[in-house]
Tab-separated table of C-alpha atoms in Angstrom:
chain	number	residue	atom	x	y	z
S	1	UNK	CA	38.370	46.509	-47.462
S	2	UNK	CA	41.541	46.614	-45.237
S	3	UNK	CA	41.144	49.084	-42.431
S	4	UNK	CA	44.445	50.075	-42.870
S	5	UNK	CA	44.542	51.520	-46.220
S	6	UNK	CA	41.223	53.624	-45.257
S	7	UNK	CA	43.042	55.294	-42.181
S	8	UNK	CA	46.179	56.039	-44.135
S	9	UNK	CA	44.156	57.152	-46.774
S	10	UNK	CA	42.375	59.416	-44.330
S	11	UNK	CA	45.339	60.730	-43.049
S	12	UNK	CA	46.819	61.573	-46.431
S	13	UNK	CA	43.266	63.526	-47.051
S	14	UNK	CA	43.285	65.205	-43.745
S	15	UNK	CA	47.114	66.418	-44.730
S	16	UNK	CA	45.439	67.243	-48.354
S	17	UNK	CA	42.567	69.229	-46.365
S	18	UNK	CA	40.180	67.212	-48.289
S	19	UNK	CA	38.475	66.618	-45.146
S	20	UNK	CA	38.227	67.706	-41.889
S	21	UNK	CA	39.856	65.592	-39.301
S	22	UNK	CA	36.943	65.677	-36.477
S	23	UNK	CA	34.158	64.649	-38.615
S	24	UNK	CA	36.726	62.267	-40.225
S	25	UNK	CA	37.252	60.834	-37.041
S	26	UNK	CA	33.566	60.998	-35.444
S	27	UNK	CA	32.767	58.371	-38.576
S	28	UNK	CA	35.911	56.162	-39.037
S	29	UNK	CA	36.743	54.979	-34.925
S	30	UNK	CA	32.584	54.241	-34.622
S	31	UNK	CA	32.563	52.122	-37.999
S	32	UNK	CA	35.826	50.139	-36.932
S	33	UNK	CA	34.261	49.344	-33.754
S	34	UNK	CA	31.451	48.030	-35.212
S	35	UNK	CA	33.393	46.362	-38.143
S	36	UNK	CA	35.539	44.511	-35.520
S	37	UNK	CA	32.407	43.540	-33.502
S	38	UNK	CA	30.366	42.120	-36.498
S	39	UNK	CA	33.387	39.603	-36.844
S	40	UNK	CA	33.454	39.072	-33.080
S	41	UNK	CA	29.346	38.533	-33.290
S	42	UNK	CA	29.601	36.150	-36.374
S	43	UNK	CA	32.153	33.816	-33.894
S	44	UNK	CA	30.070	33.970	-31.006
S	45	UNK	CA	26.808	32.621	-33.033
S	46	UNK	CA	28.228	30.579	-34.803
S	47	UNK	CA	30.676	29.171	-32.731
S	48	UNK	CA	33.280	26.537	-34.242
S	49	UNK	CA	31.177	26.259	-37.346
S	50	UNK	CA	32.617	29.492	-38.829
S	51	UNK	CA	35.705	27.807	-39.861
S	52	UNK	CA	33.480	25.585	-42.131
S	53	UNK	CA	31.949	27.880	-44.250
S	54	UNK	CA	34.018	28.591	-47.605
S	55	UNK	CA	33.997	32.494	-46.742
S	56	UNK	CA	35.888	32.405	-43.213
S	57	UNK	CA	37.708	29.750	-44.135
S	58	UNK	CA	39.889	31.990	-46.016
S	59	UNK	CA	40.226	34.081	-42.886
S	60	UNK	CA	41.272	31.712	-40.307
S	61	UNK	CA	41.393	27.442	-40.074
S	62	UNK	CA	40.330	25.021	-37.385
S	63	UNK	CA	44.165	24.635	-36.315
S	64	UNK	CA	44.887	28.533	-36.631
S	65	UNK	CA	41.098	28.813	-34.113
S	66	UNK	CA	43.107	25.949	-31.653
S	67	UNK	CA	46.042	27.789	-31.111
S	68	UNK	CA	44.117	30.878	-30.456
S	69	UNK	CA	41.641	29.628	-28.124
S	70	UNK	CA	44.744	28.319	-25.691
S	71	UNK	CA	46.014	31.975	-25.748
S	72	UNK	CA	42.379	33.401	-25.235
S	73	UNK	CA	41.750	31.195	-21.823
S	74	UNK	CA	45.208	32.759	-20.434
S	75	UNK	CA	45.214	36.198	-21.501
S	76	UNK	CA	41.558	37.133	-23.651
S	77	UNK	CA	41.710	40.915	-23.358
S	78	UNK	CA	45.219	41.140	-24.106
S	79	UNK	CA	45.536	39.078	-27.200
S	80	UNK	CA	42.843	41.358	-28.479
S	81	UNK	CA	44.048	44.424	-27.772
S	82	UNK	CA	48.019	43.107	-28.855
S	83	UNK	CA	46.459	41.200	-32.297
S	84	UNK	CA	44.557	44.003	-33.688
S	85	UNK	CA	48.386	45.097	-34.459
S	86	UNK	CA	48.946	42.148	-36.107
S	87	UNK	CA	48.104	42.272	-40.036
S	88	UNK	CA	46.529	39.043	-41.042
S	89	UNK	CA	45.772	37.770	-38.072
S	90	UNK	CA	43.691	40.805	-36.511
S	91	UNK	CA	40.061	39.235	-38.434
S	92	UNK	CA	41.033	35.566	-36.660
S	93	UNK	CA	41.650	36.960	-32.951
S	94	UNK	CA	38.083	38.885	-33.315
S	95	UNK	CA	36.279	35.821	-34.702
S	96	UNK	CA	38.495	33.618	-32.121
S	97	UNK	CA	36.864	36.091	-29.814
S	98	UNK	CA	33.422	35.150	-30.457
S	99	UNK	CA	34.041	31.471	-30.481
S	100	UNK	CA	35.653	31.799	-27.216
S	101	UNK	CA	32.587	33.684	-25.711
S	102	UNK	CA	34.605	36.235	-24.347
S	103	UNK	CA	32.257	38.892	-22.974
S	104	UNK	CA	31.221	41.669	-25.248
S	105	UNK	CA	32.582	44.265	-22.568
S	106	UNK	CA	35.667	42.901	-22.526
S	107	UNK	CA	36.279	42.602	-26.293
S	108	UNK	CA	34.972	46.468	-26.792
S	109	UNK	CA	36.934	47.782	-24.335
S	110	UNK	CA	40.302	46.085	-25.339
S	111	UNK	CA	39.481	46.789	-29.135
S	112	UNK	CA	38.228	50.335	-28.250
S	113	UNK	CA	41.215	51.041	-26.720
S	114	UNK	CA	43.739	49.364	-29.126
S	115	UNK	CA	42.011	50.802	-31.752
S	116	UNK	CA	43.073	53.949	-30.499
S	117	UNK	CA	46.762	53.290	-31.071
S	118	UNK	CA	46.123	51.760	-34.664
S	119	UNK	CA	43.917	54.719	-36.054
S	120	UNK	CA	47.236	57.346	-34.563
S	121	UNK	CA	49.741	55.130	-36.268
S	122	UNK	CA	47.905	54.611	-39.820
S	123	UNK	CA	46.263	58.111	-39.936
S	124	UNK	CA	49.832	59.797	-38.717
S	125	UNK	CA	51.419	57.663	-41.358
S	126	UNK	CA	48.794	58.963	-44.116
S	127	UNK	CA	49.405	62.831	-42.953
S	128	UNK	CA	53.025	62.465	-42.612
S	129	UNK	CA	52.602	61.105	-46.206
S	130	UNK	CA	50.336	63.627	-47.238
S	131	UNK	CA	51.916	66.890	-46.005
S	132	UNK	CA	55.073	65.929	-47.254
S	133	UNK	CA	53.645	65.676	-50.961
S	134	UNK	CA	53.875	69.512	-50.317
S	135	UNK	CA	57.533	69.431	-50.529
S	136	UNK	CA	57.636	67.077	-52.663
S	137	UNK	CA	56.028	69.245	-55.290
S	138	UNK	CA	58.156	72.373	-54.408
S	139	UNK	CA	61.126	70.731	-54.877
S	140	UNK	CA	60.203	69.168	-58.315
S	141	UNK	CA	59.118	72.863	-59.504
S	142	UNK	CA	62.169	73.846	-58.182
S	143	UNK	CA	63.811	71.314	-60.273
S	144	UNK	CA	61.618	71.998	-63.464
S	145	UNK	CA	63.000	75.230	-63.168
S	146	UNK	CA	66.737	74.140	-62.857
S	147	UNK	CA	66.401	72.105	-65.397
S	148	UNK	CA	65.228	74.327	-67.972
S	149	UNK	CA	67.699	77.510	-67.424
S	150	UNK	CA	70.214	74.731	-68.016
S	151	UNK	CA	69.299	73.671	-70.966
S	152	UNK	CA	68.983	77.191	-72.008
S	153	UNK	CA	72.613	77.530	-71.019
S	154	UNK	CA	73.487	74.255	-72.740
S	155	UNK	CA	71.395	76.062	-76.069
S	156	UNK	CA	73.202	79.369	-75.484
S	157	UNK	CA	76.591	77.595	-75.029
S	158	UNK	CA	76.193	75.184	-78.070
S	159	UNK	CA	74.999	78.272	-80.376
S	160	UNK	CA	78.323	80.522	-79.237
S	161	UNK	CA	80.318	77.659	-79.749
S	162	UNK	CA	79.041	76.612	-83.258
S	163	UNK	CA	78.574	80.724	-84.295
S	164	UNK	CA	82.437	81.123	-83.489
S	165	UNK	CA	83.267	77.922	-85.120
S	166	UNK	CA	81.866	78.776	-88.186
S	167	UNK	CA	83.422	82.388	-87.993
S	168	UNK	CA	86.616	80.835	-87.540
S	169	UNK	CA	86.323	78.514	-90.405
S	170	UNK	CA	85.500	81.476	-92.248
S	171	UNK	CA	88.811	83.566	-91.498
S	172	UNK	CA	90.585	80.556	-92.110
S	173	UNK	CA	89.579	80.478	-95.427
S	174	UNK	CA	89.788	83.921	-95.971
S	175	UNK	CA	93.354	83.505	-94.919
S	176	UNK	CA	94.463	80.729	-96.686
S	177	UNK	CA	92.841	82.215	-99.941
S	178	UNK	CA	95.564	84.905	-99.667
């Protein structure tokens, strides 16, 4: 399940006070660590042979685990903490990881920390979201009621106009009768 959608959705349920943003927190960073790790522990057992199985295929190829291996032997920590950012690619720079052998340290610390920056953005995106639902709903009751005192006006309006219509057509024939 993409992490994203859970820390927006978070968010949007911390804005909703649905649940409590410490406790929240306390169990989503802990489980994205680990989620992020069991990727970077399936690469680092299994080494190159991950891109052969028909389930990680999907996630990343043998040229897509090339290209990424170049740019782990120059800069390891920082294409971890950088790629995590990157949707789509964020699952083949932690299995790349693994494959590479980077040290576990290493890859906590630079997901730990970038992870850090990606749980602010998606949560503060699901809040922002979720606290302006608020408004949202004032203004539409706001609206509801605008609406419906016009169409009472539009009602009232309509009834004068066909009431003195009618009375009209009525003294007109009165007055052409005599």
């Amino acid at each position: 399940f993409p992490e994203d959608t859970t820390l927006i959705l978070s968010g949007f349920l911390m804005a909703q006070d649905i649940i409590q943003s410490l406790p929240a927190l306390i169990v989503i960073y802990p489980t994205l660590l680990m989620t992020d790790f069991l990727l970077y522990w399936i690469g680092k057992k299994y080494g190159r042979k991950v891109v052969e199985h028909k389930i990680f295929h999907r996630i990343t190829s043998l040229n897509r685990l090339l290209k990424l291996e170049g740019k782990f032997r120059k800069r390891g920590i920082w294409v971890v903490f950088f790629g995590r950012h990157l949707l789509g690619l964020r699952a083949q720079i932690f299995l790349a990881a693994g494959v590479m052998r980077m040290p576990a340290r290493k890859f906590l610390l630079a997901d730990a920390l970038s992870a850090l920056i990606t749980m602010g953005i998606m949560i503060g995106i699901g809040y922002f979201g979720g606290s302006q639902i608020q408004i949202l709903r004032e203004n539409m009751a706001r609206m509801n009621r605008m609406i419906m005192f016009s169409l009472v006006l539009i009602f009232l309006g309509w009834s004068l106009f066909r009431y003195f219509r009618k009375k009209r057509k009525i003294a007109d024939d009165v007055l052409s009768q005599s």
